[in-house]
XYZ file of C-alpha atoms in Angstrom:
312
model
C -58.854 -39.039 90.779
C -57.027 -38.944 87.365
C -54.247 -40.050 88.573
C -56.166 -42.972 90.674
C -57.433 -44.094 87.047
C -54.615 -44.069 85.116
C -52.920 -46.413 87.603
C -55.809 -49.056 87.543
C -55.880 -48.642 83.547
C -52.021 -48.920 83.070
C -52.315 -52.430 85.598
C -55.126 -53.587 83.323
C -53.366 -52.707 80.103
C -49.696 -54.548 80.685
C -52.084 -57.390 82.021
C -54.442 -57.929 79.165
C -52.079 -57.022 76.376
C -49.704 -60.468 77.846
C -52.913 -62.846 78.788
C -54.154 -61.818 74.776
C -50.763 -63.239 73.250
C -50.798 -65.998 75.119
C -54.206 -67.086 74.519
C -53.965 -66.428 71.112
C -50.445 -68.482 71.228
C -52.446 -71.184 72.898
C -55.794 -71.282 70.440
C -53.415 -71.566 67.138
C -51.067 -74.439 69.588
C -54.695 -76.275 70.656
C -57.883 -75.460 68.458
C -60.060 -74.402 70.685
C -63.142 -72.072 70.235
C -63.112 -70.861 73.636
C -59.161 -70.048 73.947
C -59.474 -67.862 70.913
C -62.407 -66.390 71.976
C -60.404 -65.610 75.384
C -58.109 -63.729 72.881
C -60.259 -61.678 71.484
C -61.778 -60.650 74.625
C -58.003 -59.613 76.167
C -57.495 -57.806 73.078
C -60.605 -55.618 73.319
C -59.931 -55.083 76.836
C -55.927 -54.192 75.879
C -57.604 -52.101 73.034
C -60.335 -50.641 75.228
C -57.280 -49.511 77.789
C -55.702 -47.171 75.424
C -58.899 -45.459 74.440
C -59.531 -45.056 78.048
C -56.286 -43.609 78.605
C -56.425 -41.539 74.990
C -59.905 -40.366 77.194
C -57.829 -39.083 80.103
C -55.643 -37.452 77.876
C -57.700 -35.612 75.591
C -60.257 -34.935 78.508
C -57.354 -32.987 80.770
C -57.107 -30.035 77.762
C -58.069 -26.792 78.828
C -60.798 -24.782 77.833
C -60.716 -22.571 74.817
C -62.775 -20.712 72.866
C -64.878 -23.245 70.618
C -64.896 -25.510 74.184
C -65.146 -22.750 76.791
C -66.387 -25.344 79.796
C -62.969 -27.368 78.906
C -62.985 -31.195 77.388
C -63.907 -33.220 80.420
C -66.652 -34.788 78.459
C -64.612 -36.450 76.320
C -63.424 -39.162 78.781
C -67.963 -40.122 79.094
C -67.096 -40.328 75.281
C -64.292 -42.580 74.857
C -66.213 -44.590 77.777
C -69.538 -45.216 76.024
C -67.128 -46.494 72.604
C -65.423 -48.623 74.946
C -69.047 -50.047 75.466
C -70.104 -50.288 71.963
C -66.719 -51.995 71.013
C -67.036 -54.862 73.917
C -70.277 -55.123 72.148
C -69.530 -55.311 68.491
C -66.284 -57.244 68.162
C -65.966 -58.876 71.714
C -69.583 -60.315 72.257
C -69.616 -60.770 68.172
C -66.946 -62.597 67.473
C -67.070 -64.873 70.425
C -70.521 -65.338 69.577
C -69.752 -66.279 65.721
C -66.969 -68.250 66.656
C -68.938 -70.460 68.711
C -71.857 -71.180 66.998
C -69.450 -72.019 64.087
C -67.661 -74.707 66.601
C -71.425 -75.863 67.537
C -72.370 -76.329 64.112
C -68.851 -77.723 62.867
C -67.501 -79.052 66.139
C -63.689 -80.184 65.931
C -61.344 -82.350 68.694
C -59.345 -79.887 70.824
C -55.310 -80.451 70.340
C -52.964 -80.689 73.661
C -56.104 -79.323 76.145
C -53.080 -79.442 78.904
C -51.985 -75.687 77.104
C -55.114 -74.271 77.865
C -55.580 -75.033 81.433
C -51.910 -73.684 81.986
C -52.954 -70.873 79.762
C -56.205 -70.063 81.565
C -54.789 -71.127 84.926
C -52.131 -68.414 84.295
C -55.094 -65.705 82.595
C -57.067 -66.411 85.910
C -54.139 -65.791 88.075
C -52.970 -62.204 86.382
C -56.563 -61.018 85.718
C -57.598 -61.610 89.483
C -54.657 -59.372 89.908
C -55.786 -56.699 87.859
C -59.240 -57.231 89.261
C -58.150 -56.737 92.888
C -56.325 -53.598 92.102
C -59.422 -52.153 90.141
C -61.392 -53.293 93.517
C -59.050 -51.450 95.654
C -59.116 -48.262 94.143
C -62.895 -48.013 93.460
C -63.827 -48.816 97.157
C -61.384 -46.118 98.050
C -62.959 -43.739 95.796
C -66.579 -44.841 96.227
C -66.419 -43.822 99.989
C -69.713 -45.024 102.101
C -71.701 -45.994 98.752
C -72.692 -49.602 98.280
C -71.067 -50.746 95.065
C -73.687 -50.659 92.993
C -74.953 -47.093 94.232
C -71.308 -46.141 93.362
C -71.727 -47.402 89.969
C -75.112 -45.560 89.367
C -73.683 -42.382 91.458
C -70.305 -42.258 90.430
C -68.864 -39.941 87.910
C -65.429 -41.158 87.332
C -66.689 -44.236 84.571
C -62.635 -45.080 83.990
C -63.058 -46.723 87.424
C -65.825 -48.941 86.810
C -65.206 -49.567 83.375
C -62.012 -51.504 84.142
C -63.518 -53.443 86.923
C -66.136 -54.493 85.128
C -64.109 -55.240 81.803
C -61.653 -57.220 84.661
C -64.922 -58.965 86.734
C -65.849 -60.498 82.963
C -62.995 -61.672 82.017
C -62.370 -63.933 85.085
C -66.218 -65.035 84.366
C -65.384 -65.278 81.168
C -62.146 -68.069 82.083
C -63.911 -69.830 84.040
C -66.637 -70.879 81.474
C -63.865 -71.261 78.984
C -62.145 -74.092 81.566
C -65.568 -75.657 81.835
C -66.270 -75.470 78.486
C -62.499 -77.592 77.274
C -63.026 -79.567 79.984
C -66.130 -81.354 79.207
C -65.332 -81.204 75.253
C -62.384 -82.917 75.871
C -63.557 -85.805 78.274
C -67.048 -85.798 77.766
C -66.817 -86.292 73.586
C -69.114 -83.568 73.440
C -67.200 -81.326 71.094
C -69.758 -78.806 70.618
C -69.432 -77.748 74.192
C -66.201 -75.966 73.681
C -68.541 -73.894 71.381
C -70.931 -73.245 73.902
C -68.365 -72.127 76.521
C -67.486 -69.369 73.284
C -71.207 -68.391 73.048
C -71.358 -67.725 76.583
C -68.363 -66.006 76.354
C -69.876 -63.616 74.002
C -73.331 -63.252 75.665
C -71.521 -62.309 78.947
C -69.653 -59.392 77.177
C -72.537 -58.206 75.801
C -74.160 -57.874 78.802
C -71.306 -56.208 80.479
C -71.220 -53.743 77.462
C -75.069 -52.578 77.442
C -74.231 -52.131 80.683
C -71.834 -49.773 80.620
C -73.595 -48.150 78.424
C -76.391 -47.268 79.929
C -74.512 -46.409 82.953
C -72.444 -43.805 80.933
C -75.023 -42.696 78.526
C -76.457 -40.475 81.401
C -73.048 -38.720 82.126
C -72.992 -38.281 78.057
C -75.861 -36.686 77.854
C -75.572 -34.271 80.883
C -75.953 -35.492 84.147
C -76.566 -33.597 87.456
C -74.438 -33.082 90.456
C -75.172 -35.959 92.859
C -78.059 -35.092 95.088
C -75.913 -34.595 98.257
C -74.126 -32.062 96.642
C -76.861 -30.196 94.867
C -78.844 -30.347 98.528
C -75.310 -29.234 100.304
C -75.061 -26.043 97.696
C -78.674 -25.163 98.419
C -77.945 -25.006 102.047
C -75.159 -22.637 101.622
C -77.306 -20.081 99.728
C -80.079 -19.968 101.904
C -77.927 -19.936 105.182
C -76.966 -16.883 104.130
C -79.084 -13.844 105.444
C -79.030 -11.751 102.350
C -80.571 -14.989 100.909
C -84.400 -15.592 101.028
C -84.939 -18.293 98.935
C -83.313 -20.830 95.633
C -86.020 -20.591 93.568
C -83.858 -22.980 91.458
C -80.804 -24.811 91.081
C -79.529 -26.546 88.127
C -76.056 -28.789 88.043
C -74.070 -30.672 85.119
C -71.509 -32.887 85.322
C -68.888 -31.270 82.393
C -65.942 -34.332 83.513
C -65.869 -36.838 86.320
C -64.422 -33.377 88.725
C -65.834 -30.550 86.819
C -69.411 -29.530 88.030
C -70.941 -26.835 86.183
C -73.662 -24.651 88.699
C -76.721 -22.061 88.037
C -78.340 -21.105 90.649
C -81.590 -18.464 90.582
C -82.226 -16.928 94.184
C -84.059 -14.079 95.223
C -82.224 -11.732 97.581
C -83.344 -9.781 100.399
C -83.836 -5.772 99.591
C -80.196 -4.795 99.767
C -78.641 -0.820 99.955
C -76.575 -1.132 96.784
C -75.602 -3.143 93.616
C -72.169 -3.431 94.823
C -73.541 -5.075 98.324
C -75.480 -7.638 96.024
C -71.731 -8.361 93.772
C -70.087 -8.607 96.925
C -72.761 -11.341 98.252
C -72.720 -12.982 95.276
C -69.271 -13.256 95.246
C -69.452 -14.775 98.613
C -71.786 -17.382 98.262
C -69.028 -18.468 95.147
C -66.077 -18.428 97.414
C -68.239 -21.008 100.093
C -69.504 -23.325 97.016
C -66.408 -23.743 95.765
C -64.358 -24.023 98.991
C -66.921 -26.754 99.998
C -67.349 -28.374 97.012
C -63.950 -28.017 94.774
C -65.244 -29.604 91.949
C -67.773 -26.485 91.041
C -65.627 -24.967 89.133
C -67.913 -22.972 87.647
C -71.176 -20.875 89.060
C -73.068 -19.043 87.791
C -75.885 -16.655 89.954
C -79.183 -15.578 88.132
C -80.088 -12.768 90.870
C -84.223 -12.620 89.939
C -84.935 -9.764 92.157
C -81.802 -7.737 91.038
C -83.735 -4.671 88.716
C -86.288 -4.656 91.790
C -83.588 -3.927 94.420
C -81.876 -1.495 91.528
C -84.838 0.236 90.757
C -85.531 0.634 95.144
C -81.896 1.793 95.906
C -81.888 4.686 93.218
C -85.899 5.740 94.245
C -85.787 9.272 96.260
C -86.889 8.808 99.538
C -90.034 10.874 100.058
């Protein structure tokens, strides 16, 4: 799955980084609100592609003793600044820009640059955007794309194709908006068409961060799996019941497990090791991304105290 992410972030990165030069190329060349705004947004996204990848990277680190459940949290962390940056300097700055244009609206220089320009940003972003789209229906399996979104805990994945989905919004409204400012005589518009701009990444960034805030904070297994793990104990005969069962998502394949069960009066300690040892062996052969489990055994002393009793 790492793997899988790096690829889609390195296709957005060489993307973005060549679409933000050339808008910016274009906004200096022709004036316009919404071209520069277009600049700024590929050079969050180009920005928001390394810290993605820095994510990856520092997320891959082993555990050690001040971490001892690894770094795989770190990736939900770079994530959720990704969010607040889209925020604060894409959706700002777009958003100032343009209501300075509306208020002090100016002609728009050569509009035949843009078009190429956005005709060109349209064409290499859809790119991008299909790859994204490729690899997260691979990975989402037979989850409706939303559901994947909400369900998924690989946020690399959807965080590029929604970063890619706004930006082809995003050219759209800028054509529109240079368009009708330049044959229309309504100057402002190019203005508007940066406002929008702005208000679109700022939805796609509270977004994202409420969709990653959750895996932040500690978020459970999916319920499949946590129903899938329960089965396995209690299939077992020297099982008699979960009492609980508690998951946490420590990275996007890193499940941490605790499960409390009450076990069936047993001849020895070692039989009830052995079990337990079992029941790890089928979690994590059927679910790889447990990596770690941990067995509260509740009726343990009981089944101590019974095997050491004399028999009368």
């Amino acid at each position: 799955m790492a793997g899988s992410s790096k690829k889609v972030i390195f296709a957005a990165l060489g993307g973005n980084l060549l679409i933000a030069i050339t808008k910016f190329v274009a906004a200096v060349v022709t004036g316009s609100s919404a071209m520069f705004s277009e600049g700024v947004h590929s050079l969050v996204d180009t920005g928001n592609q390394i810290l993605l990848l820095y994510g990856l990277k520092r997320s891959a680190r082993p555990a050690d003793e001040k971490f001892p459940f690894g770094h795989g949290k770190e990736v939900y962390f770079w994530s959720f600044v990704v969010a607040i940056l889209i925020f604060a300097v894409g959706s700002g700055i777009s958003i100032y820009e343009g209501v300075h244009r509306i208020l002090d609206p100016s002609p728009i220089e050569n509009p035949i640059v843009n078009y190429i320009v956005l005709g060109l940003g349209i064409l290499f972003e859809g790119a991008a955007w299909y790859f994204a789209l490729t690899e997260f229906s691979r990975s989402k399996g037979k989850w409706g794309y939303i559901e994947a979104v909400q369900r998924g805990k690989d946020p690399t994945n959807f965080v590029v194709l929604f970063e890619d989905s706004a930006a082809i919004v995003g050219l759209v409204v800028a054509i529109v908006g240079i368009y009708l400012a330049d044959n229309t005589g309504l100057l402002w518009m190019d203005g508007v068409a940066s406002v929008i701009i702005g208000l679109i990444l700022g939805g796609t960034a509270i977004w994202l961060a409420y969709e990653t805030k959750g895996l932040l904070i500690g978020e459970s297994a999916n319920q499949a799996v946590i129903a899938g793990i329960r089965k396995l104990a209690v299939d077992m005969p020297e099982i008699d019941k979960v009492n609980e069962l508690l998951t946490m998502h420590m990275g996007p394949d890193f499940v941490l497990v605790n499960l409390s069960v009450k076990f069936r009066p047993q001849q020895s300690v070692a039989d009830l090791e052995a079990i337990i040892a079992d029941l790890d062996h089928r979690i994590k052969e059927a679910y790889p991304q447990a990596k770690r489990i941990f067995v509260e055994a509740e009726a343990l002393q009981a089944h101590t105290r019974a095997a050491a009793a004399p028999n009368h």
